[in-house]
Short mmCIF file of C-alpha atoms and ligand atoms in Angstrom, two decimals:
data_model
loop_
_atom_site.label_atom_id
_atom_site.label_comp_id
_atom_site.label_asym_id
_atom_site.label_seq_id
_atom_site.Cartn_x
_atom_site.Cartn_y
_atom_site.Cartn_z
CA MET A 58 1.24 36.95 21.20
CA SER A 59 4.16 37.02 23.58
CA SER A 60 1.86 36.80 26.57
CA PHE A 61 0.24 33.81 24.93
CA ILE A 62 3.62 32.15 24.62
CA GLU A 63 4.40 33.02 28.21
CA ARG A 64 1.18 31.43 29.36
CA LEU A 65 2.05 28.41 27.33
CA ARG A 66 5.40 28.18 28.99
CA LYS A 67 3.94 28.18 32.47
CA GLY A 68 3.47 24.68 33.67
CA TYR A 69 5.80 23.84 30.85
CA GLY A 70 6.95 20.50 32.20
CA LYS A 71 3.41 19.16 32.44
CA LYS A 72 2.65 20.44 28.98
CA LEU A 73 5.63 18.69 27.50
CA ILE A 74 4.56 15.45 29.10
CA SER A 75 0.99 15.60 27.86
CA LEU A 76 2.19 16.73 24.45
CA HIS A 77 4.43 13.70 24.34
CA ALA A 78 1.50 11.45 25.26
CA TRP A 79 -0.78 12.98 22.63
CA ASN A 80 1.85 12.62 20.00
CA GLY A 81 2.41 9.03 21.02
CA TRP A 82 -1.27 8.13 20.67
CA ILE A 83 -1.53 9.85 17.32
CA ILE A 84 1.41 7.82 16.08
CA VAL A 85 -0.13 4.61 17.40
CA ILE A 86 -3.39 5.28 15.54
CA LEU A 87 -1.59 6.26 12.35
CA ALA A 88 0.67 3.22 12.53
CA LEU A 89 -2.21 0.79 13.05
CA THR A 90 -4.47 2.27 10.39
CA GLY A 91 -1.55 2.71 8.01
CA LEU A 92 -0.35 -0.88 8.37
CA MET A 93 -3.89 -2.15 7.90
CA LEU A 94 -4.23 -0.09 4.72
CA LEU A 95 -0.96 -1.54 3.47
CA GLY A 96 -1.56 -5.18 4.28
CA GLY A 97 -3.08 -7.35 1.60
CA PHE A 98 -4.75 -9.47 4.27
CA TRP A 99 -6.66 -6.55 5.77
CA ARG A 100 -7.48 -5.19 2.35
CA GLY A 101 -9.62 -8.21 1.62
CA PHE A 102 -10.96 -8.50 5.12
CA LEU A 103 -12.02 -4.88 5.46
CA GLY A 104 -13.82 -4.38 2.18
CA GLU A 105 -15.80 -1.19 2.51
CA GLY A 106 -14.26 -0.46 5.89
CA ARG A 107 -11.06 0.30 4.06
CA VAL A 108 -12.45 3.56 2.71
CA TRP A 109 -13.37 4.67 6.25
CA LEU A 110 -10.02 3.56 7.55
CA LYS A 111 -8.32 5.64 4.90
CA TRP A 112 -10.29 8.69 5.96
CA LEU A 113 -9.46 8.10 9.60
CA HIS A 114 -5.80 7.84 8.65
CA ILE A 115 -5.96 11.10 6.69
CA VAL A 116 -7.85 13.04 9.38
CA VAL A 117 -5.58 11.86 12.20
CA GLY A 118 -2.61 12.49 9.93
CA ILE A 119 -3.65 16.10 9.52
CA ALA A 120 -4.29 16.35 13.26
CA SER A 121 -0.74 15.18 13.88
CA LEU A 122 0.36 18.65 12.91
CA LEU A 123 -1.21 20.12 16.07
CA PRO A 124 1.21 18.69 18.65
CA VAL A 125 4.10 19.66 16.41
CA VAL A 126 2.96 23.27 16.18
CA TYR A 127 2.33 23.28 19.92
CA TYR A 128 5.82 21.93 20.51
CA LEU A 129 7.36 24.68 18.43
CA PHE A 130 6.08 27.18 21.00
CA LEU A 131 7.88 25.30 23.74
CA ALA A 132 10.87 24.34 21.63
CA ALA A 133 13.25 27.15 22.60
CA LYS A 134 12.95 26.38 26.27
CA HIS A 135 13.08 22.65 25.77
CA TRP A 136 16.13 22.98 23.61
CA LYS A 137 17.95 24.96 26.31
CA GLN A 138 16.98 22.35 28.84
CA ILE A 139 18.45 19.48 26.86
CA LYS A 140 21.53 21.39 25.74
CA GLU A 141 23.81 18.91 27.43
CA LYS A 142 21.94 15.82 26.25
CA PRO A 143 22.92 15.04 22.68
CA TRP A 144 20.79 11.89 22.54
CA GLN A 145 17.65 13.72 23.52
CA LYS A 146 18.39 16.40 20.95
CA PHE A 147 18.97 13.73 18.35
CA ASN A 148 15.68 12.13 19.29
CA VAL A 149 13.74 15.38 18.97
CA ILE A 150 15.24 15.99 15.54
CA VAL A 151 14.49 12.46 14.36
CA VAL A 152 10.90 12.60 15.55
CA LEU A 153 10.27 16.03 14.02
CA ALA A 154 11.85 14.96 10.73
CA LEU A 155 9.77 11.78 10.66
CA LEU A 156 6.56 13.64 11.36
CA ALA A 157 7.33 16.26 8.73
CA GLY A 158 8.21 13.63 6.13
CA TRP A 159 5.15 11.55 6.87
CA PHE A 160 2.97 14.62 6.80
CA LEU A 161 4.24 16.00 3.50
CA SER A 162 4.28 12.67 1.65
CA GLY A 163 0.88 11.91 3.17
CA VAL A 164 -0.61 15.13 1.85
CA LEU A 165 0.72 14.32 -1.64
CA LEU A 166 -0.80 10.84 -1.43
CA TRP A 167 -4.08 12.23 -0.21
CA GLN A 168 -4.08 14.66 -3.17
CA PHE A 169 -2.93 12.03 -5.66
CA ARG A 170 -5.34 13.23 -8.33
CA LEU A 171 -3.97 16.74 -8.16
CA VAL A 172 -0.29 15.83 -8.23
CA GLY A 173 -0.45 13.00 -10.76
CA PRO A 174 0.85 9.45 -10.62
CA GLU A 175 4.56 10.16 -10.78
CA ILE A 176 4.64 12.42 -7.75
CA SER A 177 2.21 10.32 -5.74
CA ASN A 178 4.28 7.25 -6.60
CA ALA A 179 7.38 8.91 -5.16
CA ALA A 180 5.35 10.07 -2.17
CA LEU A 181 4.21 6.51 -1.49
CA LEU A 182 7.82 5.34 -1.59
CA VAL A 183 8.85 8.04 0.91
CA HIS A 184 5.82 7.36 3.11
CA ASP A 185 6.64 3.64 3.24
CA LEU A 186 10.37 4.18 3.69
CA LEU A 187 9.79 6.53 6.62
CA THR A 188 7.47 3.95 8.13
CA TRP A 189 10.11 1.27 7.87
CA ILE A 190 12.68 3.50 9.52
CA GLY A 191 10.41 5.42 11.85
CA LEU A 192 8.25 2.69 13.35
CA PRO A 193 11.08 0.54 14.68
CA TYR A 194 12.73 3.70 15.99
CA ILE A 195 9.59 4.83 17.77
CA ILE A 196 8.82 1.37 19.14
CA TYR A 197 12.36 1.16 20.48
CA HIS A 198 12.12 4.66 21.90
CA SER A 199 8.82 4.08 23.64
CA ILE A 200 9.85 0.76 25.15
CA THR A 201 13.22 1.93 26.42
CA ARG A 202 11.60 5.01 27.93
CA THR A 203 9.16 3.15 30.12
CA LYS A 204 9.54 3.80 33.82
CA TRP A 205 10.54 0.23 34.33
CA LEU A 206 13.78 0.87 32.49
CA LYS A 207 14.31 4.45 33.53
CA GLN A 208 13.93 3.97 37.24
CA PRO A 209 15.86 0.95 38.36
CA HIS A 210 14.45 1.17 41.90
CA ARG A 211 11.01 0.29 40.57
CA ARG A 212 12.17 -2.95 39.16
CA THR A 213 11.26 -6.12 40.95
CA VAL A 214 14.74 -7.51 40.51
CA LYS A 215 16.98 -5.03 42.28
CA PRO A 216 20.69 -4.85 41.77
CA ILE A 217 21.25 -4.69 45.54
CA ARG A 218 22.87 -8.05 45.79
CA GLU A 219 25.42 -7.12 43.20
CA GLU A 220 26.23 -4.01 45.20
CA VAL A 221 26.71 -6.08 48.29
CA ILE A 222 29.02 -8.45 46.54
CA HIS A 223 30.89 -5.89 44.42
CA PRO A 224 30.24 -2.55 46.06
CA ALA A 225 32.39 -0.56 43.67
CA ALA A 226 30.81 -1.97 40.57
CA GLY A 227 27.27 -1.27 41.80
CA PRO A 228 26.05 1.62 39.66
CA GLN A 229 27.87 0.34 36.64
CA ALA A 230 26.13 -3.00 36.87
CA VAL A 231 22.75 -1.24 36.74
CA TYR A 232 23.79 0.73 33.73
CA SER A 233 25.11 -2.24 31.84
CA ARG A 234 22.02 -4.33 32.47
CA ARG A 235 19.96 -1.50 31.02
CA GLN A 236 22.28 -1.42 28.06
CA VAL A 237 21.89 -5.15 27.60
CA ILE A 238 18.11 -4.89 27.61
CA LYS A 239 18.20 -2.02 25.15
CA TRP A 240 20.49 -3.87 22.83
CA THR A 241 18.42 -7.04 23.04
CA LEU A 242 15.34 -5.01 22.20
CA GLY A 243 17.02 -3.25 19.31
CA VAL A 244 18.30 -6.48 17.84
CA GLY A 245 14.91 -8.15 18.43
CA ILE A 246 13.06 -5.43 16.57
CA ALA A 247 15.62 -5.55 13.76
CA ILE A 248 15.24 -9.33 13.44
CA ALA A 249 11.45 -9.11 13.53
CA LEU A 250 11.15 -6.38 10.92
CA GLY A 251 14.36 -6.79 8.93
CA PRO A 252 13.31 -9.42 6.41
CA SER A 253 10.09 -7.65 5.42
CA PHE A 254 12.03 -4.42 5.11
CA VAL A 255 14.60 -5.97 2.80
CA LYS A 256 11.83 -7.52 0.74
CA TRP A 257 10.04 -4.21 0.48
CA LEU A 258 13.25 -2.42 -0.42
CA GLY A 259 14.01 -4.95 -3.14
CA GLY A 260 10.50 -4.63 -4.51
CA SER A 261 10.32 -0.84 -4.46
CA LEU A 262 13.81 0.34 -5.19
CA GLY A 263 16.36 -2.25 -6.20
CA THR A 264 14.52 -4.08 -8.90
CA GLY A 265 11.74 -1.57 -9.25
CA PHE A 266 13.50 0.66 -11.73
CA GLY A 267 15.90 -1.82 -13.21
CA GLY A 268 15.06 -5.38 -14.10
CA ALA A 269 11.80 -6.74 -12.74
CA SER A 270 12.82 -9.77 -10.76
CA SER A 271 9.83 -9.66 -8.51
CA ILE A 272 7.44 -9.96 -11.47
CA ASP A 273 9.66 -12.85 -12.54
CA GLU A 274 9.22 -14.36 -9.10
CA LEU A 275 5.45 -14.17 -9.42
CA VAL A 276 5.67 -15.75 -12.88
CA ALA A 277 7.79 -18.56 -11.45
CA GLU A 278 5.24 -19.14 -8.69
CA ASN A 279 2.29 -19.07 -11.09
CA GLY A 280 -0.52 -21.12 -9.55
CA ASN A 281 -2.37 -21.64 -12.83
CA LYS A 282 -1.85 -24.74 -14.99
CA LEU A 283 -3.18 -23.96 -18.43
CA LEU A 284 -1.87 -25.66 -21.53
CA PRO A 285 -0.79 -24.90 -24.14
CA GLU A 286 1.12 -21.84 -22.97
CA PRO A 287 0.41 -18.76 -25.04
CA GLN A 288 3.25 -18.11 -27.52
CA PRO A 289 4.39 -14.48 -27.54
CA LEU A 290 4.28 -12.43 -30.72
CA PRO A 291 7.59 -10.96 -31.90
CA ALA A 292 6.54 -7.54 -30.54
CA SER A 293 6.09 -9.08 -27.08
CA LEU A 294 9.38 -10.90 -26.75
CA PRO A 295 11.65 -9.10 -26.40
CA PRO A 296 9.05 -6.68 -25.05
CA MET A 297 8.44 -3.77 -27.37
CA GLY A 298 8.31 -1.40 -24.39
CA GLY A 299 11.76 -2.49 -23.19
CA GLY A 300 10.45 -4.16 -20.04
CA ALA A 301 8.12 -2.84 -17.36
CA LYS A 302 9.43 -0.33 -14.84
CA GLY A 303 8.16 -0.77 -11.31
CA ASN A 304 6.46 -3.61 -9.51
CA PHE A 305 2.88 -4.59 -9.11
CA ARG A 306 1.54 -4.85 -5.60
CA VAL A 307 -0.58 -7.96 -5.43
CA TYR A 308 -4.07 -6.74 -4.63
CA THR A 309 -7.02 -9.00 -4.12
CA VAL A 310 -10.23 -8.94 -2.13
CA THR A 311 -10.49 -12.76 -2.12
CA PRO A 312 -8.10 -15.67 -1.86
CA ILE A 313 -6.23 -15.99 -5.15
CA PRO A 314 -8.17 -18.35 -7.44
CA LYS A 315 -6.23 -21.02 -9.37
CA PHE A 316 -7.19 -22.30 -12.78
CA ASP A 317 -6.43 -25.21 -15.08
CA ASN A 318 -7.91 -26.37 -18.38
CA SER A 319 -10.80 -28.11 -16.64
CA ASN A 320 -12.19 -25.13 -14.72
CA TRP A 321 -11.40 -22.17 -16.96
CA SER A 322 -13.63 -20.71 -19.67
CA PHE A 323 -14.39 -17.29 -21.06
CA THR A 324 -17.89 -16.06 -21.89
CA ILE A 325 -19.47 -13.07 -23.60
CA ASP A 326 -23.21 -12.91 -23.07
CA GLY A 327 -26.12 -10.64 -22.23
CA LEU A 328 -27.33 -8.25 -24.92
CA VAL A 329 -25.28 -9.72 -27.77
CA ASP A 330 -26.31 -11.21 -31.10
CA GLN A 331 -24.36 -14.34 -30.37
CA ARG A 332 -23.34 -15.65 -26.98
CA LEU A 333 -19.70 -16.73 -27.20
CA GLN A 334 -17.79 -19.14 -25.01
CA TRP A 335 -14.24 -20.39 -25.30
CA ASN A 336 -12.21 -22.96 -23.43
CA TRP A 337 -8.52 -22.27 -22.90
CA GLU A 338 -7.29 -24.02 -26.08
CA GLN A 339 -9.73 -21.97 -28.14
CA PHE A 340 -9.01 -18.74 -26.30
CA VAL A 341 -5.22 -18.85 -26.78
CA ALA A 342 -5.82 -19.36 -30.49
CA LEU A 343 -7.59 -15.98 -30.84
CA LYS A 344 -5.70 -13.29 -32.73
CA ARG A 345 -3.80 -11.01 -30.36
CA THR A 346 -2.09 -7.64 -30.63
CA VAL A 347 0.56 -5.88 -28.53
CA GLN A 348 0.53 -2.51 -26.80
CA VAL A 349 2.72 -0.61 -24.36
CA SER A 350 1.01 1.28 -21.55
CA ASP A 351 1.27 2.34 -17.91
CA PHE A 352 -0.69 0.88 -15.01
CA HIS A 353 -1.74 3.22 -12.21
CA CYS A 354 -3.27 2.18 -8.92
CA VAL A 355 -5.36 4.76 -7.16
CA THR A 356 -3.42 4.18 -3.92
CA GLY A 357 -0.36 5.76 -5.47
CA TRP A 358 1.84 3.16 -7.14
CA SER A 359 2.34 2.69 -10.87
CA VAL A 360 4.09 0.30 -13.23
CA TYR A 361 5.33 1.96 -16.39
CA ASN A 362 6.00 0.63 -19.89
CA ASN A 363 4.11 -2.63 -19.67
CA THR A 364 4.10 -4.59 -22.88
CA TRP A 365 0.70 -6.23 -22.92
CA GLU A 366 -0.37 -8.83 -25.41
CA GLY A 367 -4.02 -9.71 -25.79
CA ILE A 368 -7.26 -9.16 -27.61
CA PRO A 369 -8.61 -5.62 -27.88
CA LEU A 370 -11.96 -5.54 -26.08
CA LYS A 371 -13.39 -3.87 -29.17
CA GLU A 372 -12.66 -6.95 -31.27
CA LEU A 373 -14.29 -9.31 -28.79
CA LEU A 374 -17.39 -7.15 -28.65
CA LYS A 375 -17.50 -6.93 -32.44
CA SER A 376 -17.37 -10.70 -32.81
CA ALA A 377 -20.27 -11.17 -30.39
CA GLY A 378 -22.30 -8.33 -31.90
CA VAL A 379 -23.54 -5.76 -29.38
CA GLN A 380 -27.29 -5.17 -29.49
CA SER A 381 -28.53 -1.58 -29.68
CA LYS A 382 -30.28 -1.82 -26.29
CA ALA A 383 -26.95 -2.42 -24.51
CA ARG A 384 -25.47 0.51 -22.57
CA THR A 385 -22.97 -1.00 -20.18
CA VAL A 386 -20.21 -3.59 -20.38
CA LYS A 387 -19.98 -5.56 -17.15
CA PHE A 388 -16.85 -7.53 -16.30
CA TYR A 389 -16.79 -10.53 -13.96
CA SER A 390 -13.81 -11.97 -12.16
CA GLY A 391 -13.23 -15.70 -11.72
CA ASP A 392 -12.91 -14.94 -7.98
CA ASP A 393 -16.74 -14.77 -8.06
CA VAL A 394 -16.73 -11.48 -6.15
CA TYR A 395 -15.09 -8.68 -8.07
CA THR A 396 -16.92 -6.89 -10.88
CA ASP A 397 -16.59 -3.62 -12.72
CA THR A 398 -18.09 -1.81 -15.67
CA LEU A 399 -17.34 0.49 -18.56
CA THR A 400 -19.83 2.39 -20.66
CA LEU A 401 -19.97 1.17 -24.25
CA GLU A 402 -18.27 4.39 -25.27
CA GLN A 403 -15.38 3.79 -22.85
CA ALA A 404 -15.16 0.16 -23.92
CA ASP A 405 -14.60 1.40 -27.46
CA MET A 406 -11.20 2.94 -26.61
CA ASP A 407 -8.47 1.27 -28.66
CA ASP A 408 -6.23 0.44 -25.72
CA VAL A 409 -8.79 -1.39 -23.57
CA MET A 410 -7.53 -4.93 -23.78
CA VAL A 411 -8.20 -8.43 -22.52
CA VAL A 412 -4.61 -9.49 -21.88
CA VAL A 413 -2.92 -12.88 -21.62
CA MET A 414 0.73 -11.86 -21.62
CA HIS A 415 2.87 -9.26 -19.90
CA ASP A 416 6.37 -8.57 -21.22
CA GLY A 417 6.21 -11.77 -23.24
CA LYS A 418 5.28 -14.02 -20.32
CA PRO A 419 1.96 -15.49 -19.21
CA ILE A 420 0.24 -13.43 -16.53
CA PRO A 421 0.79 -15.17 -13.18
CA SER A 422 -2.13 -16.05 -10.94
CA ASP A 423 -1.17 -13.40 -8.37
CA LEU A 424 -1.45 -10.67 -10.98
CA GLY A 425 -4.82 -11.82 -12.31
CA GLY A 426 -3.78 -14.45 -14.87
CA PRO A 427 -4.50 -16.27 -17.04
CA VAL A 428 -6.59 -13.39 -18.38
CA LYS A 429 -7.22 -9.90 -17.10
CA LEU A 430 -8.63 -6.64 -18.31
CA ILE A 431 -6.55 -3.52 -18.67
CA VAL A 432 -7.90 0.00 -19.08
CA PRO A 433 -4.74 2.11 -19.33
CA LYS A 434 -6.48 5.49 -19.22
CA MET A 435 -8.21 4.62 -15.95
CA TYR A 436 -7.10 3.65 -12.48
CA ALA A 437 -6.34 -0.02 -12.12
CA TYR A 438 -9.37 -0.94 -10.05
CA LYS A 439 -11.05 -1.08 -13.48
CA SER A 440 -8.53 -3.74 -14.49
CA VAL A 441 -10.48 -6.79 -13.39
CA LYS A 442 -8.21 -9.72 -12.54
CA TRP A 443 -9.08 -13.33 -13.44
CA LEU A 444 -11.51 -11.95 -16.01
CA ASN A 445 -13.74 -14.74 -17.30
CA ARG A 446 -17.03 -13.17 -18.31
CA ILE A 447 -18.21 -10.07 -20.12
CA GLU A 448 -21.89 -9.29 -20.00
CA LEU A 449 -23.68 -6.57 -21.95
CA ILE A 450 -26.45 -4.97 -19.94
CA GLU A 451 -28.98 -2.25 -20.44
CA GLY A 452 -28.84 -0.59 -17.06
CA GLU A 453 -25.97 0.34 -14.81
CA HIS A 454 -23.97 -1.69 -12.38
CA VAL A 455 -21.78 -0.40 -9.57
CA GLY A 456 -18.46 -2.23 -9.38
CA TYR A 457 -16.70 -3.58 -6.31
CA TRP A 458 -14.63 -0.53 -5.36
CA GLU A 459 -17.18 1.90 -6.69
CA GLN A 460 -19.65 0.48 -4.16
CA ARG A 461 -17.03 1.27 -1.56
CA GLY A 462 -16.52 4.87 -2.48
CA TYR A 463 -14.26 5.00 -5.54
CA ALA A 464 -15.33 7.11 -8.52
CA ASN A 465 -17.21 5.33 -11.27
CA ASP A 466 -15.24 7.20 -13.89
CA ALA A 467 -11.71 6.29 -12.98
CA TRP A 468 -9.81 8.53 -15.41
CA VAL A 469 -6.18 8.91 -14.41
N1 MTE B 185 -10.59 -9.61 -9.14
C1 MTE B 185 -9.94 -8.53 -8.71
N2 MTE B 185 -9.48 -7.64 -9.62
C2 MTE B 185 -8.82 -6.52 -9.22
C3 MTE B 185 -8.64 -6.23 -7.85
C4 MTE B 185 -9.14 -7.18 -6.91
O1 MTE B 185 -8.99 -7.01 -5.69
N3 MTE B 185 -9.77 -8.31 -7.37
N4 MTE B 185 -8.00 -5.08 -7.45
C5 MTE B 185 -7.91 -4.00 -8.44
C6 MTE B 185 -6.96 -2.99 -8.05
S1 MTE B 185 -7.49 -1.80 -6.96
C7 MTE B 185 -5.72 -2.92 -8.61
S2 MTE B 185 -4.64 -1.66 -8.25
C8 MTE B 185 -5.25 -3.94 -9.53
C9 MTE B 185 -3.97 -4.55 -8.97
O2 MTE B 185 -3.44 -5.46 -9.86
P1 MTE B 185 -2.26 -6.40 -9.40
O3 MTE B 185 -2.70 -7.13 -8.16
O4 MTE B 185 -1.99 -7.28 -10.55
O5 MTE B 185 -1.09 -5.51 -9.08
O6 MTE B 185 -6.18 -4.97 -9.75
C10 MTE B 185 -7.54 -4.55 -9.81
N5 MTE B 185 -8.36 -5.66 -10.16
MO1 MO B 186 -5.86 -0.13 -7.05
#
């Protein structure tokens, strides 16, 4: 073992440099794939590619452990070498802490089924938070470390003239210009990323476990115009569950559809005794009930204690009369793309609901309003947004995310 370490330490300088480069590339790949997985824009654009991207992110994430382990062999010597350089020491500690934090929270996210929604939810928060801190830090670090900044003699604009004019102030002038560039960069990165960071922070932490102002924001920006507005039952307002905890991330694979009374309807058809269709005025008049349940997305976030008001799926199916040939309930979204299914047995669960209100307010267009499905015992990709048609079919159908690799039985 010790001879192995000795061999490692030979040519140590070169090794450190290539280690640094490897680590840099790994971080670049993880940052790009991670940001694409996060972004709503890419989510729609990628479709099936998203599943592959997620695997790439996970595999490279695991591989990121290798340079760290390799570094640990060289660490003692490196540490001695930078004894007098507090900033370099600080940098090594920051980078190692970031990598460790990303790695651990990443493993928990990867194993979300094993650890359950509460832990994976926390892991997602940590993973995102580290990204918001770590990425600007690493971008800053990598830019300020380029040769251009480190070796003033390579610059095209040389400080020679300053030296000629103010010989004594020569070296200082070089230093201060470098400082200026660094500061400009730092401030630039902060300005570029700051607002999104604050928004994220507000969404995830500040309001996430207190009031729910960002749901309120989405309600205020509701793109649908459907009248009359549904009137909440007493159990809905004030919400029986005391108000949702957490915030929804707006997920969609299409542009967000907008509805008004002229283009919205709701249909139950297929293998039913009686095909049913409602316009909005008729649909809001249907008898509703209220339930409190949690909403879990398979990517790791959850919203707890939602007070949903709507029509139990069971009741809708009963009123249409399901024929004995039917095996599968197929749900269609008004985005004309997204579909999903439940078996008739699953559709018979009491808490599967076609909802029109959340915490006593209409469901905003961003969150799938005016009407969406909720299946509390399953991951939220079953919760079809902009639900406008239920078809009973004999065979099977593979839903949008199921076609792209998610499990057909989405039990939490
Ligand atoms: N029509 C439609 N429904 C959908 C989706 C979608 O992209 N389109 N995404 C699903 C997924 S994966 C989740 S987590 C939830 C997200 O609901 P939200 O956007 O209201 O937070 O909607 C589900 N229903
Ligand atoms: Mo999801």
